Amino acid sequence: MGTWLVSIVILAVTAGQSWGIFEVSLEAGGASLEVSGFEAFPVIGTLIGLQLIAILLSFITSPVVTRVVGAVVAGLVLFNVGDVLLNAWSMVNLSAQRDLGDRTGIVQDIASSDFVIASSVSWWSSAYLIAGLLNIVVLVGITIGWKDLPSRAKSKPDRDLPEDLWGDQK
């Protein structure tokens, strides 16, 4: 369970960092515009929240339920990692375009915008891909049973009691 939680934290940290930085002109506010993974791909927050709920549910449900949820979430994270791999820069640009449009009232493509002076991409999107793959490995491990999952506490402790203590005394 600890490995699962650590992989979620790594996923959240890499998604929360700035994936793209855009320097804007004074007409648009003159500050840098940073786009995080959560802003470019809002579904990342949902996947992290779903995994945290699955961890909490694993304490009150049977391990089979946790394994099924782990398999479903692994598929969703795999789809998200593929989406980030194929569309990271375009989604970062789209988020920056939307933010710049909110600032200026003019929606333009970032590549041809008069308000963008310079742009750079950071390595955090690549770090997110690695963290996503690590998270998938952990989820697959949970699904096929590499790690023991917490099970519900038994209501009666298992004890070896004789069936009839006084049967021979009659």
Tab-separated table of C-alpha atoms in Angstrom, residues 1 19 29 31 52 84 108 113 115 149-150 160 164 167:
chain	number	residue	atom	x	y	z
A	1	MET	CA	0.000	0.000	0.000
A	19	TRP	CA	5.255	21.974	-18.106
A	29	GLY	CA	0.607	41.798	-18.316
A	31	ALA	CA	4.706	38.313	-16.571
A	52	LEU	CA	-6.738	7.810	-3.267
A	84	VAL	CA	0.208	12.976	-22.582
A	108	GLN	CA	-4.813	33.797	-30.883
A	113	SER	CA	0.442	35.538	-30.992
A	115	PHE	CA	1.688	38.803	-26.942
A	149	LEU	CA	-3.409	-5.906	0.391
A	150	PRO	CA	-4.926	-4.988	3.724
A	160	ASP	CA	-8.784	-23.895	18.409
A	164	ASP	CA	-17.515	-30.099	23.945
A	167	GLY	CA	-19.183	-34.073	27.176
